[in-house]
């Protein structure tokens, strides 16, 4: 049983035969995509506060050090993004920072908010007013938290990372795979177009990698809400002693993802972290969000590639490169099931500038 699934009442059962079948997949069993896509975004880290202290992460700061971006600072960032032709405002913060950090809690209270999600709603509305489509990654969320902000987001996301109980998540506030799966399931229940993914090289084994991909597939087959799955390798940093996985390892995991997932779910690799050119023939069809304005605040030592480099990657693969919105086209079917009227109106005014 996946750790934490009983606690969070998540019914995800993976047949070992499915795991074994997926472990047999190699890059030769999948095909390269006929197009590569990306989104042009602006990265807005509301706060570096996080209740977790994962040993591979440079994002979180100690309780006395983390601060909170003000509405004025957020508006400045999103305006710069809009001026640069971005379509997505990527909002990030650590899991429930106001639960652990007195300074963050007090600042939110001063600004008239009883939670970080109340504030997230305000800045998402601000981004919509400035012509950008919010895509929020607030970590694990309860149903109430996600429902509070779902209608002001074009899409949302959280990395599953792994279904394994790994030492990388050690500590008194360790991440639970069951809680992550609960968040992904909640997005499906609420009809939120969603991004998730696996993190390779944090202590999981090959069975865990297969199980993680199959768990994502299981939830998507129930709700149809997973628009893309990121296959991300861990990278060395000032806090991490993890070695970056080999190209051969990444090629195999990407091929497993492409084979396991439905055709309409994109397989994404982050081009500032991954050996992207060497993974394209394994089924990668998306290069994620890339910012011409802001750094990758989660991996600050690894700069975003310029658009010219993305074009070179696509040219080398012999496929076109297309810019996309943070919500995939199939969720804009006019039914109102996936995107709120507020976001739909904003989408009508937002067009990708093209690659």
mmCIF file of C-alpha atoms in Angstrom:
data_model
loop_
_atom_site.group_PDB
_atom_site.id
_atom_site.type_symbol
_atom_site.label_atom_id
_atom_site.label_comp_id
_atom_site.label_asym_id
_atom_site.label_seq_id
_atom_site.Cartn_x
_atom_site.Cartn_y
_atom_site.Cartn_z
ATOM 1 C CA UNK A 1 0.000 0.000 0.000
ATOM 2 C CA UNK A 2 1.190 3.513 -0.818
ATOM 3 C CA UNK A 3 2.132 5.343 2.411
ATOM 4 C CA UNK A 4 -0.585 7.691 3.652
ATOM 5 C CA UNK A 5 -3.387 6.522 1.345
ATOM 6 C CA UNK A 6 -5.386 5.042 4.210
ATOM 7 C CA UNK A 7 -5.003 8.207 6.296
ATOM 8 C CA UNK A 8 -6.248 10.384 3.421
ATOM 9 C CA UNK A 9 -8.819 7.866 2.185
ATOM 10 C CA UNK A 10 -7.250 7.619 -1.269
ATOM 11 C CA UNK A 11 -8.156 4.453 -3.121
ATOM 12 C CA UNK A 12 -5.233 3.900 -5.476
ATOM 13 C CA UNK A 13 -4.265 0.286 -5.863
ATOM 14 C CA UNK A 14 -1.531 -0.659 -8.314
ATOM 15 C CA UNK A 15 -1.324 -4.204 -9.649
ATOM 16 C CA UNK A 16 2.241 -5.548 -9.494
ATOM 17 C CA UNK A 17 1.738 -6.986 -12.970
ATOM 18 C CA UNK A 18 1.202 -3.471 -14.293
ATOM 19 C CA UNK A 19 4.382 -2.366 -12.546
ATOM 20 C CA UNK A 20 6.322 -5.252 -14.073
ATOM 21 C CA UNK A 21 4.947 -4.489 -17.547
ATOM 22 C CA UNK A 22 5.940 -0.840 -17.256
ATOM 23 C CA UNK A 23 9.417 -1.737 -16.024
ATOM 24 C CA UNK A 24 9.947 -3.628 -19.271
ATOM 25 C CA UNK A 25 9.416 -0.461 -21.366
ATOM 26 C CA UNK A 26 12.462 1.039 -23.083
ATOM 27 C CA UNK A 27 12.923 4.137 -25.285
ATOM 28 C CA UNK A 28 12.602 1.848 -28.305
ATOM 29 C CA UNK A 29 8.982 1.181 -27.329
ATOM 30 C CA UNK A 30 7.833 4.808 -27.732
ATOM 31 C CA UNK A 31 7.976 7.422 -30.471
ATOM 32 C CA UNK A 32 9.131 11.009 -30.581
ATOM 33 C CA UNK A 33 6.400 13.642 -30.579
ATOM 34 C CA UNK A 34 5.564 15.499 -33.778
ATOM 35 C CA UNK A 35 5.495 18.879 -32.000
ATOM 36 C CA UNK A 36 6.996 20.553 -28.941
ATOM 37 C CA UNK A 37 5.083 23.091 -26.885
ATOM 38 C CA UNK A 38 5.926 25.553 -24.128
ATOM 39 C CA UNK A 39 4.282 28.327 -22.134
ATOM 40 C CA UNK A 40 5.733 31.780 -21.601
ATOM 41 C CA UNK A 41 5.357 32.659 -17.943
ATOM 42 C CA UNK A 42 6.364 34.959 -15.168
ATOM 43 C CA UNK A 43 7.402 33.298 -11.894
ATOM 44 C CA UNK A 44 5.806 34.803 -8.779
ATOM 45 C CA UNK A 45 7.098 33.239 -5.529
ATOM 46 C CA UNK A 46 4.644 34.620 -2.981
ATOM 47 C CA UNK A 47 6.834 33.366 -0.148
ATOM 48 C CA UNK A 48 9.720 30.968 0.389
ATOM 49 C CA UNK A 49 8.151 29.782 3.639
ATOM 50 C CA UNK A 50 7.278 26.076 3.780
ATOM 51 C CA UNK A 51 6.278 23.678 6.525
ATOM 52 C CA UNK A 52 8.467 20.971 4.939
ATOM 53 C CA UNK A 53 12.263 20.769 4.997
ATOM 54 C CA UNK A 54 13.002 18.345 2.151
ATOM 55 C CA UNK A 55 16.720 17.704 1.891
ATOM 56 C CA UNK A 56 16.947 18.349 -1.874
ATOM 57 C CA UNK A 57 15.161 21.728 -1.790
ATOM 58 C CA UNK A 58 16.710 25.205 -1.819
ATOM 59 C CA UNK A 59 13.350 26.975 -1.948
ATOM 60 C CA UNK A 60 12.431 27.122 1.745
ATOM 61 C CA UNK A 61 13.870 29.622 4.210
ATOM 62 C CA UNK A 62 13.991 29.405 7.971
ATOM 63 C CA UNK A 63 10.942 30.773 9.843
ATOM 64 C CA UNK A 64 12.662 34.026 10.816
ATOM 65 C CA UNK A 65 13.909 34.734 7.289
ATOM 66 C CA UNK A 66 10.995 34.165 4.927
ATOM 67 C CA UNK A 67 8.853 37.095 3.827
ATOM 68 C CA UNK A 68 5.732 37.620 1.740
ATOM 69 C CA UNK A 69 5.453 39.517 -1.540
ATOM 70 C CA UNK A 70 3.114 42.481 -1.204
ATOM 71 C CA UNK A 71 0.288 43.125 -3.673
ATOM 72 C CA UNK A 72 2.312 46.002 -5.086
ATOM 73 C CA UNK A 73 5.320 43.734 -5.655
ATOM 74 C CA UNK A 74 3.124 41.099 -7.283
ATOM 75 C CA UNK A 75 1.553 43.681 -9.575
ATOM 76 C CA UNK A 76 4.994 44.907 -10.649
ATOM 77 C CA UNK A 77 6.129 41.377 -11.518
ATOM 78 C CA UNK A 78 3.005 40.440 -13.473
ATOM 79 C CA UNK A 79 3.044 43.738 -15.371
ATOM 80 C CA UNK A 80 6.613 43.074 -16.442
ATOM 81 C CA UNK A 81 5.500 39.636 -17.535
ATOM 82 C CA UNK A 82 2.570 40.998 -19.507
ATOM 83 C CA UNK A 83 4.826 43.580 -21.164
ATOM 84 C CA UNK A 84 7.192 40.744 -22.163
ATOM 85 C CA UNK A 85 4.391 38.792 -23.845
ATOM 86 C CA UNK A 86 3.853 36.209 -21.120
ATOM 87 C CA UNK A 87 0.480 34.519 -20.785
ATOM 88 C CA UNK A 88 0.951 32.701 -17.455
ATOM 89 C CA UNK A 89 1.490 33.919 -13.907
ATOM 90 C CA UNK A 90 3.052 31.009 -12.022
ATOM 91 C CA UNK A 91 2.283 31.447 -8.317
ATOM 92 C CA UNK A 92 4.289 29.316 -5.905
ATOM 93 C CA UNK A 93 4.756 29.035 -2.166
ATOM 94 C CA UNK A 94 5.587 26.306 0.308
ATOM 95 C CA UNK A 95 2.968 24.092 1.890
ATOM 96 C CA UNK A 96 0.795 25.978 4.423
ATOM 97 C CA UNK A 97 3.486 28.551 5.288
ATOM 98 C CA UNK A 98 1.159 30.448 7.608
ATOM 99 C CA UNK A 99 0.799 27.285 9.676
ATOM 100 C CA UNK A 100 4.470 27.318 10.689
ATOM 101 C CA UNK A 101 5.748 30.874 10.213
ATOM 102 C CA UNK A 102 4.456 33.476 12.662
ATOM 103 C CA UNK A 103 5.818 36.302 10.523
ATOM 104 C CA UNK A 104 3.829 35.135 7.488
ATOM 105 C CA UNK A 105 0.664 34.633 9.545
ATOM 106 C CA UNK A 106 0.964 38.086 11.071
ATOM 107 C CA UNK A 107 1.584 39.773 7.725
ATOM 108 C CA UNK A 108 -1.443 38.087 6.191
ATOM 109 C CA UNK A 109 -3.564 39.202 9.126
ATOM 110 C CA UNK A 110 -2.323 42.774 8.727
ATOM 111 C CA UNK A 111 -3.413 42.711 5.084
ATOM 112 C CA UNK A 112 -6.858 41.421 6.022
ATOM 113 C CA UNK A 113 -6.408 37.735 5.195
ATOM 114 C CA UNK A 114 -7.062 34.749 7.415
ATOM 115 C CA UNK A 115 -4.968 32.360 5.301
ATOM 116 C CA UNK A 116 -2.406 32.180 2.503
ATOM 117 C CA UNK A 117 -5.151 30.886 0.190
ATOM 118 C CA UNK A 118 -7.262 33.975 0.819
ATOM 119 C CA UNK A 119 -4.251 36.044 -0.238
ATOM 120 C CA UNK A 120 -3.599 33.771 -3.213
ATOM 121 C CA UNK A 121 -7.102 34.506 -4.436
ATOM 122 C CA UNK A 122 -6.425 38.245 -4.265
ATOM 123 C CA UNK A 123 -3.206 38.058 -6.285
ATOM 124 C CA UNK A 124 -4.733 35.666 -8.847
ATOM 125 C CA UNK A 125 -7.474 38.240 -9.425
ATOM 126 C CA UNK A 126 -4.762 40.878 -9.702
ATOM 127 C CA UNK A 127 -2.991 38.804 -12.378
ATOM 128 C CA UNK A 128 -6.235 38.352 -14.314
ATOM 129 C CA UNK A 129 -6.775 42.117 -14.203
ATOM 130 C CA UNK A 130 -3.287 42.604 -15.654
ATOM 131 C CA UNK A 131 -3.938 40.188 -18.506
ATOM 132 C CA UNK A 132 -2.184 37.038 -17.278
ATOM 133 C CA UNK A 133 -3.656 33.603 -16.580
ATOM 134 C CA UNK A 134 -2.841 32.260 -13.098
ATOM 135 C CA UNK A 135 -1.345 28.801 -12.658
ATOM 136 C CA UNK A 136 -0.855 28.131 -8.946
ATOM 137 C CA UNK A 137 1.350 25.555 -7.242
ATOM 138 C CA UNK A 138 0.526 25.861 -3.524
ATOM 139 C CA UNK A 139 1.648 22.356 -2.534
ATOM 140 C CA UNK A 140 -0.725 20.041 -0.696
ATOM 141 C CA UNK A 141 -4.237 21.445 -0.330
ATOM 142 C CA UNK A 142 -7.459 20.545 1.375
ATOM 143 C CA UNK A 143 -10.667 20.566 -0.631
ATOM 144 C CA UNK A 144 -11.670 23.837 1.017
ATOM 145 C CA UNK A 145 -8.356 25.497 0.179
ATOM 146 C CA UNK A 146 -8.439 24.468 -3.472
ATOM 147 C CA UNK A 147 -12.097 25.398 -3.879
ATOM 148 C CA UNK A 148 -11.287 28.867 -2.555
ATOM 149 C CA UNK A 149 -8.981 29.619 -5.507
ATOM 150 C CA UNK A 150 -9.985 27.204 -8.297
ATOM 151 C CA UNK A 151 -12.245 29.654 -10.142
ATOM 152 C CA UNK A 152 -9.473 32.269 -10.457
ATOM 153 C CA UNK A 153 -6.916 29.825 -11.862
ATOM 154 C CA UNK A 154 -6.606 28.625 -15.436
ATOM 155 C CA UNK A 155 -4.878 25.519 -14.087
ATOM 156 C CA UNK A 156 -3.108 24.357 -10.953
ATOM 157 C CA UNK A 157 -0.513 21.778 -9.976
ATOM 158 C CA UNK A 158 1.499 19.858 -7.431
ATOM 159 C CA UNK A 159 4.311 17.376 -7.962
ATOM 160 C CA UNK A 160 3.525 13.890 -6.704
ATOM 161 C CA UNK A 161 7.311 13.330 -6.708
ATOM 162 C CA UNK A 162 7.073 9.688 -5.629
ATOM 163 C CA UNK A 163 4.757 7.201 -3.995
ATOM 164 C CA UNK A 164 7.692 5.961 -1.898
ATOM 165 C CA UNK A 165 8.475 6.884 1.691
ATOM 166 C CA UNK A 166 11.972 8.312 1.139
ATOM 167 C CA UNK A 167 14.538 9.794 3.523
ATOM 168 C CA UNK A 168 14.614 12.938 1.356
ATOM 169 C CA UNK A 169 11.267 13.801 2.938
ATOM 170 C CA UNK A 170 12.583 13.142 6.429
ATOM 171 C CA UNK A 171 11.836 15.226 9.469
ATOM 172 C CA UNK A 172 8.902 15.902 11.795
ATOM 173 C CA UNK A 173 6.932 17.475 8.911
ATOM 174 C CA UNK A 174 7.657 14.877 6.228
ATOM 175 C CA UNK A 175 5.664 14.759 3.006
ATOM 176 C CA UNK A 176 3.124 11.981 2.629
ATOM 177 C CA UNK A 177 2.500 10.380 -0.776
ATOM 178 C CA UNK A 178 -1.079 9.803 0.323
ATOM 179 C CA UNK A 179 -1.572 13.509 0.968
ATOM 180 C CA UNK A 180 -0.149 14.371 -2.449
ATOM 181 C CA UNK A 181 -2.472 11.886 -4.139
ATOM 182 C CA UNK A 182 -5.357 13.364 -2.148
ATOM 183 C CA UNK A 183 -4.529 16.810 -3.577
ATOM 184 C CA UNK A 184 -4.410 15.424 -7.123
ATOM 185 C CA UNK A 185 -7.717 13.629 -6.564
ATOM 186 C CA UNK A 186 -9.296 16.780 -5.136
ATOM 187 C CA UNK A 187 -8.357 18.675 -8.295
ATOM 188 C CA UNK A 188 -10.159 16.014 -10.296
ATOM 189 C CA UNK A 189 -13.253 16.218 -8.115
ATOM 190 C CA UNK A 190 -13.322 20.017 -8.472
ATOM 191 C CA UNK A 191 -12.682 19.945 -12.228
ATOM 192 C CA UNK A 192 -9.317 21.743 -12.128
ATOM 193 C CA UNK A 193 -6.966 21.197 -15.113
ATOM 194 C CA UNK A 194 -3.878 19.910 -13.374
ATOM 195 C CA UNK A 195 -0.122 19.445 -13.674
ATOM 196 C CA UNK A 196 1.769 16.867 -11.650
ATOM 197 C CA UNK A 197 4.927 14.833 -12.032
ATOM 198 C CA UNK A 198 7.647 12.615 -10.659
ATOM 199 C CA UNK A 199 11.008 13.625 -9.218
ATOM 200 C CA UNK A 200 13.756 11.192 -10.134
ATOM 201 C CA UNK A 201 16.753 10.478 -7.917
ATOM 202 C CA UNK A 202 15.567 11.236 -4.365
ATOM 203 C CA UNK A 203 15.902 7.687 -3.058
ATOM 204 C CA UNK A 204 13.072 5.935 -4.887
ATOM 205 C CA UNK A 205 13.661 2.682 -6.781
ATOM 206 C CA UNK A 206 12.436 1.549 -10.194
ATOM 207 C CA UNK A 207 9.290 -0.054 -8.803
ATOM 208 C CA UNK A 208 8.465 3.250 -7.090
ATOM 209 C CA UNK A 209 8.874 5.145 -10.371
ATOM 210 C CA UNK A 210 6.526 2.809 -12.195
ATOM 211 C CA UNK A 211 4.034 2.882 -9.320
ATOM 212 C CA UNK A 212 4.058 6.689 -9.238
ATOM 213 C CA UNK A 213 3.256 6.960 -12.943
ATOM 214 C CA UNK A 214 0.506 4.369 -12.664
ATOM 215 C CA UNK A 215 -1.025 6.161 -9.671
ATOM 216 C CA UNK A 216 -1.199 9.383 -11.692
ATOM 217 C CA UNK A 217 -2.745 7.499 -14.591
ATOM 218 C CA UNK A 218 -5.327 5.916 -12.310
ATOM 219 C CA UNK A 219 -6.517 9.277 -11.007
ATOM 220 C CA UNK A 220 -6.558 10.809 -14.490
ATOM 221 C CA UNK A 221 -8.631 7.930 -15.834
ATOM 222 C CA UNK A 222 -11.248 8.676 -13.168
ATOM 223 C CA UNK A 223 -11.435 12.445 -13.661
ATOM 224 C CA UNK A 224 -9.704 13.395 -16.934
ATOM 225 C CA UNK A 225 -8.010 16.390 -15.336
ATOM 226 C CA UNK A 226 -4.252 15.748 -15.686
ATOM 227 C CA UNK A 227 -3.033 17.822 -18.600
ATOM 228 C CA UNK A 228 0.692 17.174 -18.251
ATOM 229 C CA UNK A 229 3.131 15.078 -16.237
ATOM 230 C CA UNK A 230 6.605 16.424 -15.522
ATOM 231 C CA UNK A 231 9.513 13.992 -15.416
ATOM 232 C CA UNK A 232 12.125 15.947 -13.473
ATOM 233 C CA UNK A 233 15.555 14.860 -12.355
ATOM 234 C CA UNK A 234 16.924 16.023 -9.028
ATOM 235 C CA UNK A 235 19.874 18.409 -9.416
ATOM 236 C CA UNK A 236 22.829 19.146 -7.145
ATOM 237 C CA UNK A 237 22.577 22.333 -5.099
ATOM 238 C CA UNK A 238 23.988 23.944 -1.969
ATOM 239 C CA UNK A 239 21.728 21.881 0.303
ATOM 240 C CA UNK A 240 21.656 18.633 -1.624
ATOM 241 C CA UNK A 241 24.023 15.688 -1.762
ATOM 242 C CA UNK A 242 21.884 13.858 -4.335
ATOM 243 C CA UNK A 243 23.590 12.975 -7.574
ATOM 244 C CA UNK A 244 21.844 13.912 -10.786
ATOM 245 C CA UNK A 245 20.444 10.762 -12.433
ATOM 246 C CA UNK A 246 22.199 9.548 -15.555
ATOM 247 C CA UNK A 247 20.909 10.290 -19.022
ATOM 248 C CA UNK A 248 20.158 6.581 -19.427
ATOM 249 C CA UNK A 249 18.004 6.623 -16.292
ATOM 250 C CA UNK A 250 16.085 9.675 -17.467
ATOM 251 C CA UNK A 251 15.554 8.231 -20.934
ATOM 252 C CA UNK A 252 14.007 5.134 -19.425
ATOM 253 C CA UNK A 253 11.756 7.031 -16.986
ATOM 254 C CA UNK A 254 10.532 9.392 -19.708
ATOM 255 C CA UNK A 255 9.759 6.423 -21.969
ATOM 256 C CA UNK A 256 7.874 4.762 -19.105
ATOM 257 C CA UNK A 257 5.846 7.932 -18.604
ATOM 258 C CA UNK A 258 4.969 8.193 -22.284
ATOM 259 C CA UNK A 259 3.979 4.523 -22.414
ATOM 260 C CA UNK A 260 1.926 4.620 -19.191
ATOM 261 C CA UNK A 261 -0.021 7.820 -19.792
ATOM 262 C CA UNK A 262 -2.902 8.440 -22.196
ATOM 263 C CA UNK A 263 -1.912 10.089 -25.453
ATOM 264 C CA UNK A 264 -3.624 13.374 -24.570
ATOM 265 C CA UNK A 265 -1.547 13.819 -21.393
ATOM 266 C CA UNK A 266 1.678 15.638 -22.231
ATOM 267 C CA UNK A 267 5.049 14.427 -20.986
ATOM 268 C CA UNK A 268 7.133 17.414 -19.955
ATOM 269 C CA UNK A 269 10.798 17.845 -19.058
ATOM 270 C CA UNK A 270 12.154 21.147 -17.675
ATOM 271 C CA UNK A 271 14.789 22.373 -20.172
ATOM 272 C CA UNK A 272 16.821 24.214 -17.552
ATOM 273 C CA UNK A 273 17.284 21.033 -15.472
ATOM 274 C CA UNK A 274 17.181 18.108 -17.899
ATOM 275 C CA UNK A 275 19.367 16.805 -20.763
ATOM 276 C CA UNK A 276 16.450 17.735 -22.989
ATOM 277 C CA UNK A 277 17.927 17.014 -26.412
ATOM 278 C CA UNK A 278 18.752 13.468 -25.374
ATOM 279 C CA UNK A 279 15.201 12.811 -24.137
ATOM 280 C CA UNK A 280 13.113 13.988 -27.079
ATOM 281 C CA UNK A 281 12.976 10.635 -28.852
ATOM 282 C CA UNK A 282 11.507 9.128 -25.647
ATOM 283 C CA UNK A 283 8.167 10.870 -26.083
ATOM 284 C CA UNK A 284 8.635 14.365 -24.635
ATOM 285 C CA UNK A 285 6.141 16.786 -26.171
ATOM 286 C CA UNK A 286 6.253 19.776 -23.796
ATOM 287 C CA UNK A 287 9.021 21.957 -22.374
ATOM 288 C CA UNK A 288 6.960 23.559 -19.624
ATOM 289 C CA UNK A 289 6.821 27.162 -18.553
ATOM 290 C CA UNK A 290 9.804 29.311 -19.463
ATOM 291 C CA UNK A 291 10.180 32.892 -18.293
ATOM 292 C CA UNK A 292 11.826 35.748 -20.203
ATOM 293 C CA UNK A 293 11.453 37.932 -17.102
ATOM 294 C CA UNK A 294 12.074 36.028 -13.868
ATOM 295 C CA UNK A 295 14.366 33.308 -12.521
ATOM 296 C CA UNK A 296 13.394 29.752 -11.665
ATOM 297 C CA UNK A 297 13.077 30.533 -7.965
ATOM 298 C CA UNK A 298 12.828 26.857 -7.028
ATOM 299 C CA UNK A 299 16.095 26.054 -8.840
ATOM 300 C CA UNK A 300 17.863 29.438 -8.911
ATOM 301 C CA UNK A 301 21.227 28.013 -9.938
ATOM 302 C CA UNK A 302 19.710 26.725 -13.182
ATOM 303 C CA UNK A 303 18.684 29.554 -15.495
ATOM 304 C CA UNK A 304 15.828 29.316 -17.978
ATOM 305 C CA UNK A 305 16.950 28.793 -21.572
ATOM 306 C CA UNK A 306 16.232 31.627 -23.974
ATOM 307 C CA UNK A 307 13.506 31.170 -26.567
ATOM 308 C CA UNK A 308 16.223 30.850 -29.199
ATOM 309 C CA UNK A 309 17.531 27.743 -27.430
ATOM 310 C CA UNK A 310 14.057 26.193 -27.367
ATOM 311 C CA UNK A 311 13.793 26.842 -31.095
ATOM 312 C CA UNK A 312 17.179 25.169 -31.585
ATOM 313 C CA UNK A 313 16.027 22.134 -29.599
ATOM 314 C CA UNK A 314 12.931 21.827 -31.770
ATOM 315 C CA UNK A 315 14.903 22.372 -34.981
ATOM 316 C CA UNK A 316 17.367 19.677 -33.982
ATOM 317 C CA UNK A 317 14.461 17.298 -33.407
ATOM 318 C CA UNK A 318 12.919 18.274 -36.729
ATOM 319 C CA UNK A 319 9.577 19.314 -35.224
ATOM 320 C CA UNK A 320 7.720 22.620 -34.863
ATOM 321 C CA UNK A 321 7.736 24.575 -31.596
ATOM 322 C CA UNK A 322 4.414 26.077 -30.515
ATOM 323 C CA UNK A 323 3.541 28.356 -27.623
ATOM 324 C CA UNK A 324 0.547 27.261 -25.524
ATOM 325 C CA UNK A 325 -1.561 28.658 -22.718
ATOM 326 C CA UNK A 326 -1.296 27.346 -19.131
ATOM 327 C CA UNK A 327 -4.598 25.534 -19.668
ATOM 328 C CA UNK A 328 -4.689 23.007 -22.501
ATOM 329 C CA UNK A 329 -7.086 23.465 -25.408
ATOM 330 C CA UNK A 330 -9.236 20.438 -24.635
ATOM 331 C CA UNK A 331 -10.393 22.043 -21.385
ATOM 332 C CA UNK A 332 -11.796 25.039 -23.276
ATOM 333 C CA UNK A 333 -14.719 23.185 -24.818
ATOM 334 C CA UNK A 334 -17.305 25.749 -23.804
ATOM 335 C CA UNK A 335 -19.026 23.483 -21.297
ATOM 336 C CA UNK A 336 -17.898 25.492 -18.288
ATOM 337 C CA UNK A 337 -16.896 22.255 -16.580
ATOM 338 C CA UNK A 338 -13.195 23.062 -16.393
ATOM 339 C CA UNK A 339 -12.722 26.830 -16.572
ATOM 340 C CA UNK A 340 -14.736 29.510 -14.783
ATOM 341 C CA UNK A 341 -16.417 32.316 -16.661
ATOM 342 C CA UNK A 342 -13.962 34.764 -15.052
ATOM 343 C CA UNK A 343 -10.981 32.882 -16.453
ATOM 344 C CA UNK A 344 -12.696 32.253 -19.796
ATOM 345 C CA UNK A 345 -13.153 35.998 -20.296
ATOM 346 C CA UNK A 346 -9.473 36.524 -19.572
ATOM 347 C CA UNK A 347 -8.476 33.797 -22.029
ATOM 348 C CA UNK A 348 -10.394 35.556 -24.792
ATOM 349 C CA UNK A 349 -8.042 38.520 -24.331
ATOM 350 C CA UNK A 350 -4.855 36.437 -24.136
ATOM 351 C CA UNK A 351 -3.169 35.001 -27.192
ATOM 352 C CA UNK A 352 0.235 33.302 -27.248
ATOM 353 C CA UNK A 353 2.693 35.422 -29.206
ATOM 354 C CA UNK A 354 4.080 32.303 -30.892
ATOM 355 C CA UNK A 355 7.483 30.685 -30.944
#
